[in-house]
PDB file of C-alpha atoms and ligand atoms in Angstrom:
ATOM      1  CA  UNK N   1       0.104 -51.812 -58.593  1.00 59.00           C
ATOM      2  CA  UNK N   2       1.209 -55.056 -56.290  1.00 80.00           C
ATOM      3  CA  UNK N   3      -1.270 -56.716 -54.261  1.00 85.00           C
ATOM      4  CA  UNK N   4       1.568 -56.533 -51.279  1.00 88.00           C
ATOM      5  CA  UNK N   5       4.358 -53.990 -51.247  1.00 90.00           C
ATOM      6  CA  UNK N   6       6.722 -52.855 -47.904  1.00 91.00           C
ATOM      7  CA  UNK N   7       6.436 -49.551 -46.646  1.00 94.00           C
ATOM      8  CA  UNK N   8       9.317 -48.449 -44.922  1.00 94.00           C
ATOM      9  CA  UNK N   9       8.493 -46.721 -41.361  1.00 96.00           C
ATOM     10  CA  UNK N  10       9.568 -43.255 -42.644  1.00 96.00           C
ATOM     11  CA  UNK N  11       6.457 -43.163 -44.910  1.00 96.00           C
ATOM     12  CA  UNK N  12       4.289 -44.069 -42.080  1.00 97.00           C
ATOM     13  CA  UNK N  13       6.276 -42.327 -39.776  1.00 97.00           C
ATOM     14  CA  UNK N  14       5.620 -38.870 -42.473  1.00 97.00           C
ATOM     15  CA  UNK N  15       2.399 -39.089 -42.393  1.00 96.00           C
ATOM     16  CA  UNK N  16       1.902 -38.981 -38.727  1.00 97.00           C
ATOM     17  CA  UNK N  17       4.291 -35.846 -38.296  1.00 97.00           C
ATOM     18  CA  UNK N  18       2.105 -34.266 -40.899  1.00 97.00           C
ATOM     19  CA  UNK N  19      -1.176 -34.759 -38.900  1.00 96.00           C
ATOM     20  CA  UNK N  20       0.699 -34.243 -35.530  1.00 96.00           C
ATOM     21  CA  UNK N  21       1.460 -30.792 -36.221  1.00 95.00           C
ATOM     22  CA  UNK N  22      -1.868 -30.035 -37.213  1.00 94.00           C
ATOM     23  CA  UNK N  23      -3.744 -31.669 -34.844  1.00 93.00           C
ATOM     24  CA  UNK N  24      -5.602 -29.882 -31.872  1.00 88.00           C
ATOM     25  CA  UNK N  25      -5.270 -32.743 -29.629  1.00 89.00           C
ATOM     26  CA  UNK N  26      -3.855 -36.467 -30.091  1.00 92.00           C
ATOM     27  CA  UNK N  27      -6.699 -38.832 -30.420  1.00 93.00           C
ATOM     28  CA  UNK N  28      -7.107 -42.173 -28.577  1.00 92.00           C
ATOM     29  CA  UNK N  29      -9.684 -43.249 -30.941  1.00 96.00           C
ATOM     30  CA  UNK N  30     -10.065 -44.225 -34.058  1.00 96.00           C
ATOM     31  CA  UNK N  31     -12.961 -44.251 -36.078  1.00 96.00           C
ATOM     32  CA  UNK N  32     -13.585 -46.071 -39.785  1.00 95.00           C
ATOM     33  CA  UNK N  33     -16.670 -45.268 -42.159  1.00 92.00           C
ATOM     34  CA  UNK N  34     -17.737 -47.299 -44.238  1.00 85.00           C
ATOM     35  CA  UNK N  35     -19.555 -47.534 -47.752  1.00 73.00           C
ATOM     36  CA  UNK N  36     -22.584 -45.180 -47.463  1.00 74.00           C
ATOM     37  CA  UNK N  37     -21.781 -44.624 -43.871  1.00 79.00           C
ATOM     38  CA  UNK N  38     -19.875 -40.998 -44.222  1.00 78.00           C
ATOM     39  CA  UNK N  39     -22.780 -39.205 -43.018  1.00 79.00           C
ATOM     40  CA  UNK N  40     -21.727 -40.443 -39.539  1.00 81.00           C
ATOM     41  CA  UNK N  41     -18.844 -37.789 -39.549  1.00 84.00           C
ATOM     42  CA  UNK N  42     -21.718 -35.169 -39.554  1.00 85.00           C
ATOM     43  CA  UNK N  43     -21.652 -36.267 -35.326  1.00 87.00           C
ATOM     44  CA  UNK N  44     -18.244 -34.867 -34.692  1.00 89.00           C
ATOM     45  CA  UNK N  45     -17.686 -31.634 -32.809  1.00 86.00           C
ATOM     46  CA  UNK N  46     -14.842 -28.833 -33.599  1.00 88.00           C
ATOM     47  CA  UNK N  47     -14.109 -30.968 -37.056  1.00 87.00           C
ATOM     48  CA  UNK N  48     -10.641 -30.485 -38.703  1.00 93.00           C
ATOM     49  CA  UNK N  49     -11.165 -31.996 -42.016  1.00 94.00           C
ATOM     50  CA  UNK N  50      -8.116 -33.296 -44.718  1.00 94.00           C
ATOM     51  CA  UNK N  51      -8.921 -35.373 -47.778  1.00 92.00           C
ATOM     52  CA  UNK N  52      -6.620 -38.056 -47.766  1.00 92.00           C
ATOM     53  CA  UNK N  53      -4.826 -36.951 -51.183  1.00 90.00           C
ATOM     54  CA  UNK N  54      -3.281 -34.436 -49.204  1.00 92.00           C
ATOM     55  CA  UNK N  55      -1.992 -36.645 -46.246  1.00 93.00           C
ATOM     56  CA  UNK N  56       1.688 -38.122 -47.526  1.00 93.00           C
ATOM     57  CA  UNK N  57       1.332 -41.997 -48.186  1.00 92.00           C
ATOM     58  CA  UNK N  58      -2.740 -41.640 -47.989  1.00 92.00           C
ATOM     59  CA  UNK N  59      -4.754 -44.023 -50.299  1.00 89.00           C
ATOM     60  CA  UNK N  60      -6.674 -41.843 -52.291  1.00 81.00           C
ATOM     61  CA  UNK N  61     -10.295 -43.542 -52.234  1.00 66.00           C
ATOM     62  CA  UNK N  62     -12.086 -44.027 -55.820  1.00 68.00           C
ATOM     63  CA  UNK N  63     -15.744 -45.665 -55.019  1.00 65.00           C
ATOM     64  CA  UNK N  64     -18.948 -43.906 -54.610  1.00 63.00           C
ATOM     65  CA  UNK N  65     -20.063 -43.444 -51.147  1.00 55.00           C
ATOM     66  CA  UNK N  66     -16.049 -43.095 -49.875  1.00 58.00           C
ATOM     67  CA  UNK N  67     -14.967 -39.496 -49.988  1.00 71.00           C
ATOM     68  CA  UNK N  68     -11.911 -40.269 -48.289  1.00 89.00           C
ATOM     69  CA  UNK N  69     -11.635 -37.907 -45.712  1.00 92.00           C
ATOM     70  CA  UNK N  70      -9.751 -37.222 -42.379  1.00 94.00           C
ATOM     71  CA  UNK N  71     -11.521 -35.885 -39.805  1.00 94.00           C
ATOM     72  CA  UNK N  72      -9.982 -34.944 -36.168  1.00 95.00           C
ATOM     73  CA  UNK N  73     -12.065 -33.692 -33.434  1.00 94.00           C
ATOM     74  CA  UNK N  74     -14.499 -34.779 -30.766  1.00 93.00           C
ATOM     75  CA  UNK N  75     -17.143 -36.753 -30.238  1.00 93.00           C
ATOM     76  CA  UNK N  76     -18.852 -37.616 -26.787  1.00 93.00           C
ATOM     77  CA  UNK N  77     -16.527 -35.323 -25.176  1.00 91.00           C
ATOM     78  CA  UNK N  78     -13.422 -38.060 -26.625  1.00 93.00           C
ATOM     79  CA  UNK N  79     -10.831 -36.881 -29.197  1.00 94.00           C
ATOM     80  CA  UNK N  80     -11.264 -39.052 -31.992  1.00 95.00           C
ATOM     81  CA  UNK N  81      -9.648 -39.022 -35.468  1.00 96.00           C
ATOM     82  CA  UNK N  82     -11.980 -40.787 -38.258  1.00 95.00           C
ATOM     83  CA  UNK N  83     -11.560 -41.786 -41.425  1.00 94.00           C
ATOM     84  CA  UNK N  84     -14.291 -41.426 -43.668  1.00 91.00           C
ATOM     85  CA  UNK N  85     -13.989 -44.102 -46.088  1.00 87.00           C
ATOM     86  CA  UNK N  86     -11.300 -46.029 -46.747  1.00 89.00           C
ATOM     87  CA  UNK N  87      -9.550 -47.465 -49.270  1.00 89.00           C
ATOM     88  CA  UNK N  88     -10.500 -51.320 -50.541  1.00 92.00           C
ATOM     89  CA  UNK N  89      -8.076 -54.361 -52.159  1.00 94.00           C
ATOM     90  CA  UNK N  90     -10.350 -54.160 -54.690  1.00 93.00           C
ATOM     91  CA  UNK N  91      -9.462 -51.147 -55.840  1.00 91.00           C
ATOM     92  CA  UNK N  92      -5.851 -52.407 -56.948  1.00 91.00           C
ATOM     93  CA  UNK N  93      -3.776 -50.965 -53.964  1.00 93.00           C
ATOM     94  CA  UNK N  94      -1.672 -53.424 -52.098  1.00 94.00           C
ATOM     95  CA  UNK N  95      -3.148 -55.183 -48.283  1.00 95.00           C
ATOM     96  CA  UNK N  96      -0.148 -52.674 -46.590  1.00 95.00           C
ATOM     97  CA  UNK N  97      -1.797 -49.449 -48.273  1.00 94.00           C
ATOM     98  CA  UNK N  98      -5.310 -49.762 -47.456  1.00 94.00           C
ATOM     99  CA  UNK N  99      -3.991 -50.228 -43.867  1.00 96.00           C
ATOM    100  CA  UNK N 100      -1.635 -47.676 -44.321  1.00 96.00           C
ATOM    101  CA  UNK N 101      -3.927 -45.051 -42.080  1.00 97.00           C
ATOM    102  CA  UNK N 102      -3.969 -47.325 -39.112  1.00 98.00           C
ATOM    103  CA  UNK N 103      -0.473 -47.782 -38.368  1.00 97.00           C
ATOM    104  CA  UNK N 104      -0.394 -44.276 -38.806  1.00 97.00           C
ATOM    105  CA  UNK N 105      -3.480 -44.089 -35.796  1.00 97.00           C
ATOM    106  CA  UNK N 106      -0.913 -46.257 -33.891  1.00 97.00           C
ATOM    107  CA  UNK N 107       1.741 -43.721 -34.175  1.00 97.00           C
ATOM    108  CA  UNK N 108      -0.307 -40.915 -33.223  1.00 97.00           C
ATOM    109  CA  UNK N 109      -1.254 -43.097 -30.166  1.00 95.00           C
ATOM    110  CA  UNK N 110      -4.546 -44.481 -31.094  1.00 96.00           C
ATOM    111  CA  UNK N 111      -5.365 -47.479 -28.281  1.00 95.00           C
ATOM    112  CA  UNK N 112      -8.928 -48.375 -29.678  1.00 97.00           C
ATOM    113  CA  UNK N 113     -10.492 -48.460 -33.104  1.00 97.00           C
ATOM    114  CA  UNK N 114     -13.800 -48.710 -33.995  1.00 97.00           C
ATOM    115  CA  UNK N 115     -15.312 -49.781 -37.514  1.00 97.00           C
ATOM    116  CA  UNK N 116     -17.870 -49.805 -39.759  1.00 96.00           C
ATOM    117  CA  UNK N 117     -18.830 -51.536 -42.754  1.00 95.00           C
ATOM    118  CA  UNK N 118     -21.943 -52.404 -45.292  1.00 93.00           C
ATOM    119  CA  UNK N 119     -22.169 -56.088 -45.429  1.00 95.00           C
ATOM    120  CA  UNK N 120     -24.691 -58.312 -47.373  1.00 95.00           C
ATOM    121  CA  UNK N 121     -26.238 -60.718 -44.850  1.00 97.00           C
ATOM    122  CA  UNK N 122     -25.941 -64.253 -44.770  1.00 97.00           C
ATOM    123  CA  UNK N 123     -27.843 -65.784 -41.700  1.00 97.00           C
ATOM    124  CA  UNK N 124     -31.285 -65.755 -42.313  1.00 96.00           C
ATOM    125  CA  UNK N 125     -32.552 -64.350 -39.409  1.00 97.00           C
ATOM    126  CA  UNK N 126     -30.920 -60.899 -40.995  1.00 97.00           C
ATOM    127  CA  UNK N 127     -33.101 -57.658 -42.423  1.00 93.00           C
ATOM    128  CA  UNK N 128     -31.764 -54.922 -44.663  1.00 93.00           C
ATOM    129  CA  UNK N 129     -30.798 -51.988 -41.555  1.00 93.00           C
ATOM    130  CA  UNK N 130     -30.177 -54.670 -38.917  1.00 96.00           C
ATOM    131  CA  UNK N 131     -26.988 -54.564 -37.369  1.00 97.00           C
ATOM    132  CA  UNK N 132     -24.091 -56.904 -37.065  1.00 98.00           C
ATOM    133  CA  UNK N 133     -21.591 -56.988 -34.045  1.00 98.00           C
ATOM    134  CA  UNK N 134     -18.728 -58.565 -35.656  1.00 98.00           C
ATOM    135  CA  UNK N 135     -17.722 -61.591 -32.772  1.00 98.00           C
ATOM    136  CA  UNK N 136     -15.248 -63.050 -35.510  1.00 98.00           C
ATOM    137  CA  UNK N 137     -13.854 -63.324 -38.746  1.00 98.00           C
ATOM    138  CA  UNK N 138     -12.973 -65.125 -41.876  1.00 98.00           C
ATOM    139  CA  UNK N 139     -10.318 -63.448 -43.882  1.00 97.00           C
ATOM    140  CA  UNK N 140     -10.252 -65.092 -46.858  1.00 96.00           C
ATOM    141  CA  UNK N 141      -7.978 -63.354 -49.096  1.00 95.00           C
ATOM    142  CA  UNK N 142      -5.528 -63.070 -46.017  1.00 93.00           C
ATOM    143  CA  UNK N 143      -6.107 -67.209 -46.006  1.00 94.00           C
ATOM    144  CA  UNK N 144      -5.189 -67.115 -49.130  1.00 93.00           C
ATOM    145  CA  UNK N 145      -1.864 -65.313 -49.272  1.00 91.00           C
ATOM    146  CA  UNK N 146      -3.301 -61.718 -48.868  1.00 94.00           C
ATOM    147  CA  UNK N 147      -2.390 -60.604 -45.251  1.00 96.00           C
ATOM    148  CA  UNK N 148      -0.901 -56.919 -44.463  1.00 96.00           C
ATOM    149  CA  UNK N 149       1.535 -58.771 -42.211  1.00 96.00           C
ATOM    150  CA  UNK N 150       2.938 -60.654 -44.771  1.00 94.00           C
ATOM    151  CA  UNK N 151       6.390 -59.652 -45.049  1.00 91.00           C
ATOM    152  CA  UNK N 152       9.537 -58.729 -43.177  1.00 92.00           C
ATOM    153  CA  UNK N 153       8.304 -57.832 -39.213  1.00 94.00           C
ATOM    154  CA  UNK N 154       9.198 -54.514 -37.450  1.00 91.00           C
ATOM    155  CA  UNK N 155       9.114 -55.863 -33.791  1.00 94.00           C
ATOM    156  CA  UNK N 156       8.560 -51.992 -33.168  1.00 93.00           C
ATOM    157  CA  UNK N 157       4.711 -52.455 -34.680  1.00 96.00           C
ATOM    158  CA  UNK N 158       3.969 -55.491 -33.304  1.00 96.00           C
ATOM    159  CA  UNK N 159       4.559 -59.554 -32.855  1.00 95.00           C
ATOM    160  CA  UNK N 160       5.820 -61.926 -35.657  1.00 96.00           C
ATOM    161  CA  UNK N 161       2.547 -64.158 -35.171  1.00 95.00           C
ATOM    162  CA  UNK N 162       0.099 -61.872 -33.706  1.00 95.00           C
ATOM    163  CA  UNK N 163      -2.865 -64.216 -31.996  1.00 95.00           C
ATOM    164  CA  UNK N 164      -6.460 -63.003 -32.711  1.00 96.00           C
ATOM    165  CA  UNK N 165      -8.329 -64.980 -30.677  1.00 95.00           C
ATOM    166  CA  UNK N 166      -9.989 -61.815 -28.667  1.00 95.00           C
ATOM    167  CA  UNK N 167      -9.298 -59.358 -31.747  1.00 97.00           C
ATOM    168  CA  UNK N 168     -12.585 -58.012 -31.225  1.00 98.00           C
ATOM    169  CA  UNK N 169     -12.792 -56.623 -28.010  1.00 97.00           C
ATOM    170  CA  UNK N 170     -15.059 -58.905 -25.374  1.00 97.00           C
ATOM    171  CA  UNK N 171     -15.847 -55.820 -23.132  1.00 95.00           C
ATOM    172  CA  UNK N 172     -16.274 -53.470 -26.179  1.00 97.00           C
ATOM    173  CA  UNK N 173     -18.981 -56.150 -27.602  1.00 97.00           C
ATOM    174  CA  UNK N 174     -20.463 -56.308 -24.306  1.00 96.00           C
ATOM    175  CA  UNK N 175     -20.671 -52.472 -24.141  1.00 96.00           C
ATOM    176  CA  UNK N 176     -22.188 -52.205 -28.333  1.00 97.00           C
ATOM    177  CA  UNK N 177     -24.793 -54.883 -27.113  1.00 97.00           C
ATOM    178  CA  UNK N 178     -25.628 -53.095 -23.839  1.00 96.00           C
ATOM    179  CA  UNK N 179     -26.292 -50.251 -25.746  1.00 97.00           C
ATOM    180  CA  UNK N 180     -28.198 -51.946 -28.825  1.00 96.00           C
ATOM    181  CA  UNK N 181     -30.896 -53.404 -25.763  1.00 96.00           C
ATOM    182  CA  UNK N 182     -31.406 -49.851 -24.340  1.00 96.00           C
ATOM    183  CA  UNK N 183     -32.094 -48.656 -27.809  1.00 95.00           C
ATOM    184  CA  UNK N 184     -34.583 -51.031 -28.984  1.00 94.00           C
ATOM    185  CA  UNK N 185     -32.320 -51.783 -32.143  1.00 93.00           C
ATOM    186  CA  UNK N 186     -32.177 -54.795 -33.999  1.00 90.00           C
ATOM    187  CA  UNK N 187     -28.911 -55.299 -33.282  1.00 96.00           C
ATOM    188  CA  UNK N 188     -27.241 -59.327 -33.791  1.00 98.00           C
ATOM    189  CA  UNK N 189     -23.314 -60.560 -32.981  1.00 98.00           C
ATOM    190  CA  UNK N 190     -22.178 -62.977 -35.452  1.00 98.00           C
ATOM    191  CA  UNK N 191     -18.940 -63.646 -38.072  1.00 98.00           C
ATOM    192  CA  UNK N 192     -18.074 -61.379 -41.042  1.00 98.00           C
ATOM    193  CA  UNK N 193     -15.884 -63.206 -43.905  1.00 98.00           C
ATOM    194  CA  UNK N 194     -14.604 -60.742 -46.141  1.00 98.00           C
ATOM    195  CA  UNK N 195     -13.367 -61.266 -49.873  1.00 97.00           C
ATOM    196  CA  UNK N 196     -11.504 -59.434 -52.436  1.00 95.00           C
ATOM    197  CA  UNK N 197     -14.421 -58.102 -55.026  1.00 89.00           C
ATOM    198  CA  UNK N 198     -15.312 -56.396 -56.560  1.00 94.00           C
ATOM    199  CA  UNK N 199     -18.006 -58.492 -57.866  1.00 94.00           C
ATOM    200  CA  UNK N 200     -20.486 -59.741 -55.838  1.00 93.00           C
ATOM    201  CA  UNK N 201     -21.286 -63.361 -54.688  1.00 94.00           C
ATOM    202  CA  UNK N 202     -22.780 -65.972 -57.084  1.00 94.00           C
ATOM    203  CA  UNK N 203     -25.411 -68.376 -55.320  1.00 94.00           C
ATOM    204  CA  UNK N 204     -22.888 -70.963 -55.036  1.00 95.00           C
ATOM    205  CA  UNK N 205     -20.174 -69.034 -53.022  1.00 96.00           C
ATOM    206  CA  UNK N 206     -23.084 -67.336 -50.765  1.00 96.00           C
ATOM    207  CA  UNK N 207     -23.875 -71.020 -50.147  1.00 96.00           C
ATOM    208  CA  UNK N 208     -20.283 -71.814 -49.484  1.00 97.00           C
ATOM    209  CA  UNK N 209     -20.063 -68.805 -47.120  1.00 98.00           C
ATOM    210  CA  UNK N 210     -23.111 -69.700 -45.500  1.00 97.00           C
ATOM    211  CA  UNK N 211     -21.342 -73.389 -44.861  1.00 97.00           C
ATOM    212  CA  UNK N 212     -18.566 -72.278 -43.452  1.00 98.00           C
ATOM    213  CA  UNK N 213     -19.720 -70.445 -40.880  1.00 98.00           C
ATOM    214  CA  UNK N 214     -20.612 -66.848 -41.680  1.00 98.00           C
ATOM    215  CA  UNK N 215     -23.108 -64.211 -40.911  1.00 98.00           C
ATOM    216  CA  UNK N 216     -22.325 -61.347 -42.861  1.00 98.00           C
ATOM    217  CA  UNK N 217     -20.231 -60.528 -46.184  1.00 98.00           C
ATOM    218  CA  UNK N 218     -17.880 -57.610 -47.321  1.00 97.00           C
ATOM    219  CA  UNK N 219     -15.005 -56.496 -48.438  1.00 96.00           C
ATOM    220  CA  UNK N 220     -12.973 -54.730 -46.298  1.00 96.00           C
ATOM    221  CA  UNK N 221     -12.395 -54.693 -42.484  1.00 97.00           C
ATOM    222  CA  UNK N 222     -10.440 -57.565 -41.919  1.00 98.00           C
ATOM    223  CA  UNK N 223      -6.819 -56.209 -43.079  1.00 97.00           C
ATOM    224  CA  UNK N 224      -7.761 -52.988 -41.281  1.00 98.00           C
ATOM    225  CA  UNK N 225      -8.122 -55.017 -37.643  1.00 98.00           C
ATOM    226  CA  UNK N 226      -5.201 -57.589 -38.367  1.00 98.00           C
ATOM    227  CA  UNK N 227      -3.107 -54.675 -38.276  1.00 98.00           C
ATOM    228  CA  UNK N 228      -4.826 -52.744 -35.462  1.00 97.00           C
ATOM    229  CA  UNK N 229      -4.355 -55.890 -33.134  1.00 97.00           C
ATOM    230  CA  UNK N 230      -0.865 -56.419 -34.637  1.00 97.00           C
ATOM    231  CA  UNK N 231      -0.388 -52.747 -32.975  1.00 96.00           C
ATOM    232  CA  UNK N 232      -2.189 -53.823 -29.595  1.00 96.00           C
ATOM    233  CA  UNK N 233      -5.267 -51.868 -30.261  1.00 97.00           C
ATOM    234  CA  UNK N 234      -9.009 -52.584 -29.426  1.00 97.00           C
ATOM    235  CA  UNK N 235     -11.070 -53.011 -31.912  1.00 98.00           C
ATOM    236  CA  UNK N 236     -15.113 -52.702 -31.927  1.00 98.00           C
ATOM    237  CA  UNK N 237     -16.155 -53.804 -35.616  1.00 98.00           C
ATOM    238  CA  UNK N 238     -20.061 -53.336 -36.621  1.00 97.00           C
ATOM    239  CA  UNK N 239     -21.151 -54.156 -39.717  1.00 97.00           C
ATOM    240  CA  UNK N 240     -23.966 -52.406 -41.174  1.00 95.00           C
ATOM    241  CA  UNK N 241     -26.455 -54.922 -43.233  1.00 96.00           C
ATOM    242  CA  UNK N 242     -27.286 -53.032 -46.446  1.00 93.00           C
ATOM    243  CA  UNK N 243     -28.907 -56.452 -48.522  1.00 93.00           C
ATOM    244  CA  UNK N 244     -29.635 -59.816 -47.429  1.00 94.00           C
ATOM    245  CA  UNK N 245     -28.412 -62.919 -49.255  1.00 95.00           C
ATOM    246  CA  UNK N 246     -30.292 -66.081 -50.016  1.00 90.00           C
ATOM    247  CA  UNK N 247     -28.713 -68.501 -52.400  1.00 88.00           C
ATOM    248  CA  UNK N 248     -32.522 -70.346 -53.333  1.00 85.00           C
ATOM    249  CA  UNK N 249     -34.210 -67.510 -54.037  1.00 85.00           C
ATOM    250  CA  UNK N 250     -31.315 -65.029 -55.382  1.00 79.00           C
ATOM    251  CA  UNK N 251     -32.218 -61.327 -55.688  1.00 82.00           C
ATOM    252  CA  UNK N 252     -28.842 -59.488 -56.878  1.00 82.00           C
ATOM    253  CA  UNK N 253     -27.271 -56.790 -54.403  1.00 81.00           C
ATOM    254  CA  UNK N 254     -26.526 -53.454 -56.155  1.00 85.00           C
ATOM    255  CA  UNK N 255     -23.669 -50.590 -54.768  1.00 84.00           C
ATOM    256  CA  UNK N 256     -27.076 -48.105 -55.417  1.00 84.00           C
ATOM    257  CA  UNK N 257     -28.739 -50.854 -52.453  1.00 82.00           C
ATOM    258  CA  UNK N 258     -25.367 -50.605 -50.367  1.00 81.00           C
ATOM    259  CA  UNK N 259     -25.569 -46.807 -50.562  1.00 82.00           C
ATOM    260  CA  UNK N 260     -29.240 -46.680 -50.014  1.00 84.00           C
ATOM    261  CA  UNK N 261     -29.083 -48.904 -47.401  1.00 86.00           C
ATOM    262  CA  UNK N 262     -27.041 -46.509 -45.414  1.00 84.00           C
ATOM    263  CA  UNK N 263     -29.432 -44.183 -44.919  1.00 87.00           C
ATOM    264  CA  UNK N 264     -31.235 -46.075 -42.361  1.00 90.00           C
ATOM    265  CA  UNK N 265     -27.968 -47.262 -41.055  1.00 93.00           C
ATOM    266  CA  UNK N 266     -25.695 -44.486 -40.097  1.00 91.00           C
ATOM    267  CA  UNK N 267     -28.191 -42.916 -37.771  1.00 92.00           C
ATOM    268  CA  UNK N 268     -28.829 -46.964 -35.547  1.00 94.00           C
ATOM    269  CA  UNK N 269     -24.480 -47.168 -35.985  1.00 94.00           C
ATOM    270  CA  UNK N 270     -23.918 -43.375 -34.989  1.00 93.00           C
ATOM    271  CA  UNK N 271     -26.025 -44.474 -31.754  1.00 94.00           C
ATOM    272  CA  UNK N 272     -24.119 -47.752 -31.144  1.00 95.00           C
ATOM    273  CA  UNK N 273     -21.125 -45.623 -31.294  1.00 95.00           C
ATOM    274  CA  UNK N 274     -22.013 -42.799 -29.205  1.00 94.00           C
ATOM    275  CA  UNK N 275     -23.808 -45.139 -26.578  1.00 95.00           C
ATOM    276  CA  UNK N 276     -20.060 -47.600 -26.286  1.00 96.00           C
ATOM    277  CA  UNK N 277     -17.890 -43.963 -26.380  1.00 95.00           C
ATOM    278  CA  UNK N 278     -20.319 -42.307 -24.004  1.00 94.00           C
ATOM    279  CA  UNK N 279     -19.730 -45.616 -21.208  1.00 93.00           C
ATOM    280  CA  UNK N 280     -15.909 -45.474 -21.707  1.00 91.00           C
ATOM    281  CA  UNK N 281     -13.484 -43.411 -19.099  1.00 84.00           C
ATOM    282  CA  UNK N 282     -13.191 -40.303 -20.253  1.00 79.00           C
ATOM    283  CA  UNK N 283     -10.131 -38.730 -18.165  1.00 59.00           C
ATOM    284  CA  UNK N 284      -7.161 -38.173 -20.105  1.00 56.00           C
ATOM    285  CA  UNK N 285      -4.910 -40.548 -19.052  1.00 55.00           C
ATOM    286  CA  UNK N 286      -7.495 -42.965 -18.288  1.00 62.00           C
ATOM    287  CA  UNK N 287      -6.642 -47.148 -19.362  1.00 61.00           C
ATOM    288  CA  UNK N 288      -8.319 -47.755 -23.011  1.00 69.00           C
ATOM    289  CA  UNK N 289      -5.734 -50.049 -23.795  1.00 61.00           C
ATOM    290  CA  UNK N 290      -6.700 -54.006 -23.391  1.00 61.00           C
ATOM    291  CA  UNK N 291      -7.348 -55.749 -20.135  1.00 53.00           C
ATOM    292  CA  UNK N 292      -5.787 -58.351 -20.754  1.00 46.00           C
ATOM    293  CA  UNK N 293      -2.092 -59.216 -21.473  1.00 37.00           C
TER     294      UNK N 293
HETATM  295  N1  LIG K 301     -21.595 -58.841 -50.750  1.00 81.54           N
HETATM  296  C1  LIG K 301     -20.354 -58.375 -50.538  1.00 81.54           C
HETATM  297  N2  LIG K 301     -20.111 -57.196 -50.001  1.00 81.54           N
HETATM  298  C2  LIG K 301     -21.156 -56.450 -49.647  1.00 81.54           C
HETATM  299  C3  LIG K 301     -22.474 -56.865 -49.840  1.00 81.54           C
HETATM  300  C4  LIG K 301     -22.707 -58.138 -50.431  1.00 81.54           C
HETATM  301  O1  LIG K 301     -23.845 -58.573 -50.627  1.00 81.54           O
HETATM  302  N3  LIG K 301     -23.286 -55.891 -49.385  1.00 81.54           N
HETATM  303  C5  LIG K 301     -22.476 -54.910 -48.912  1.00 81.54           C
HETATM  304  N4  LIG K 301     -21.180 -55.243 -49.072  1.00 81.54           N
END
């Protein structure tokens, strides 16, 4: 396997035909889970369910706590198509495959994604089952070579030199913290840098990350909304802090931690979520593309 690879459109194109015709209704929203985070699929209404091994071109997903799953159907009254779990670099498939499902989301007509992720925290103001608002990002493998746009550009998915400035979505932020207050949650905004893995940070690197201006670490999400703004969508990221990082007095993180962590998580994100899909239009037809140019 090739950390990059090109995907002709036919493969992408495939896989949406083969959800298309089994599809109730065509989604507008998208909807990532992330590590220990699949119980949030529970919440959707009139599920359809496909494991991505059957979908043409789908990564099959190999780590604990990612069943890989497709799920179509409803939730706060919008059609929504989710992926529970996803497929990570680390788990040898190329930058264009574990963003394979999202240009697929684009060709089905998704306009808006929202994510999910477990992320060890870096500011120290952070507690295991707080949650992060991601404001920004540091992709460092992408920095470093490892961006799903590298590579020939189809003008039909999106700009040569996409600009990310606003990738995650000022109005959708303002929405996630609206409903964070209401809910009494502990709910922060800051940066998530993501690298490859799989191993975890030594002391030195957290203190690196810590330097350059990060809040949260993980290891996926960052491909996954390159190529979701690349395709004009809106993107709501919220990361999920499973462990807390602190490079003087070091206590390991563990997957079991990640996984555990989630417990306590999915039910403050699954409220996030429902509270930001609850206060968007719901009229089909209605504007959920950007507000800006
Ligand atoms: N580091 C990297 N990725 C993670 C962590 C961490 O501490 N916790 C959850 N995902």
């Amino acid at each position: 396997m090739h950390v990059h690879e090109v995907i002709p459109r036919s493969e992408y194109e495939a896989a949406a035909a083969w959800l298309r015709e089994r599809l109730p209704s065509l989604p507008r929203i998208g909807l990532v889970l992330g590590s220990g985070l699949a119980a949030l699929a529970e919440a959707v209404e009139e599920a359809m369910v496909w494991p991505f091994a059957e979908i043409p071109g789908f990564p099959a997903a190999t780590v604990e706590g990612h069943p890989g799953r497709v799920i179509a159907g409803r939730l706060e009254g919008h059609p929504v198509l989710v992926l529970q779990g996803r497929a990570h670099f680390y788990e040898g498939y190329s930058v264009q495959r574990i963003t394979f499902p999202i240009r697929v989301m684009q060709l089905l007509g998704v306009r808006m994604l929202i994510l999910t992720n477990a992320a060890g925290g870096l500011n120290p103001a952070f507690r295991p089952g707080d949650v992060m608002i991601v404001r920004d990002h540091i992709g460092l493998p992408g920095m470093a070579g490892m961006n799903p746009l590298r590579g020939p550009n189809e003008a039909d998915w999106g700009p040569r030199f996409p600009e990310l400035s606003r990738a995650y979505d000022p109005a959708l932020r303002a929405l996630a913290r609206e409903v964070g207050e209401a809910e009494g949650l502990p709910v922060h905004e800051g940066v998530y840098v993501m690298l490859a893995g799989p191993s975890f940070e030594t002391p030195a690197e957290v203190r690196f990350l810590r330097m350059i201006g990060a809040d949260a670490v993980g290891m996926s999400t960052v491909p996954e909304v390159i190529v979701a703004c690349h395709g004009g969508m809106r993107v709501l990221a919220l990361s999920g802090i499973s462990n807390v990082l602190n490079p003087e007095v070091f206590e390991p993180p563990t997957h079991e931690e990640v996984l555990q962590a989630g417990r306590v998580l999915a039910p403050r994100l699954l409220t996030l979520i429902r509270g930001v899909l609850r206060r968007l239009p719901h009229e089909a037809g209605s504007d959920l593309s950007k507000p800006h140019a």
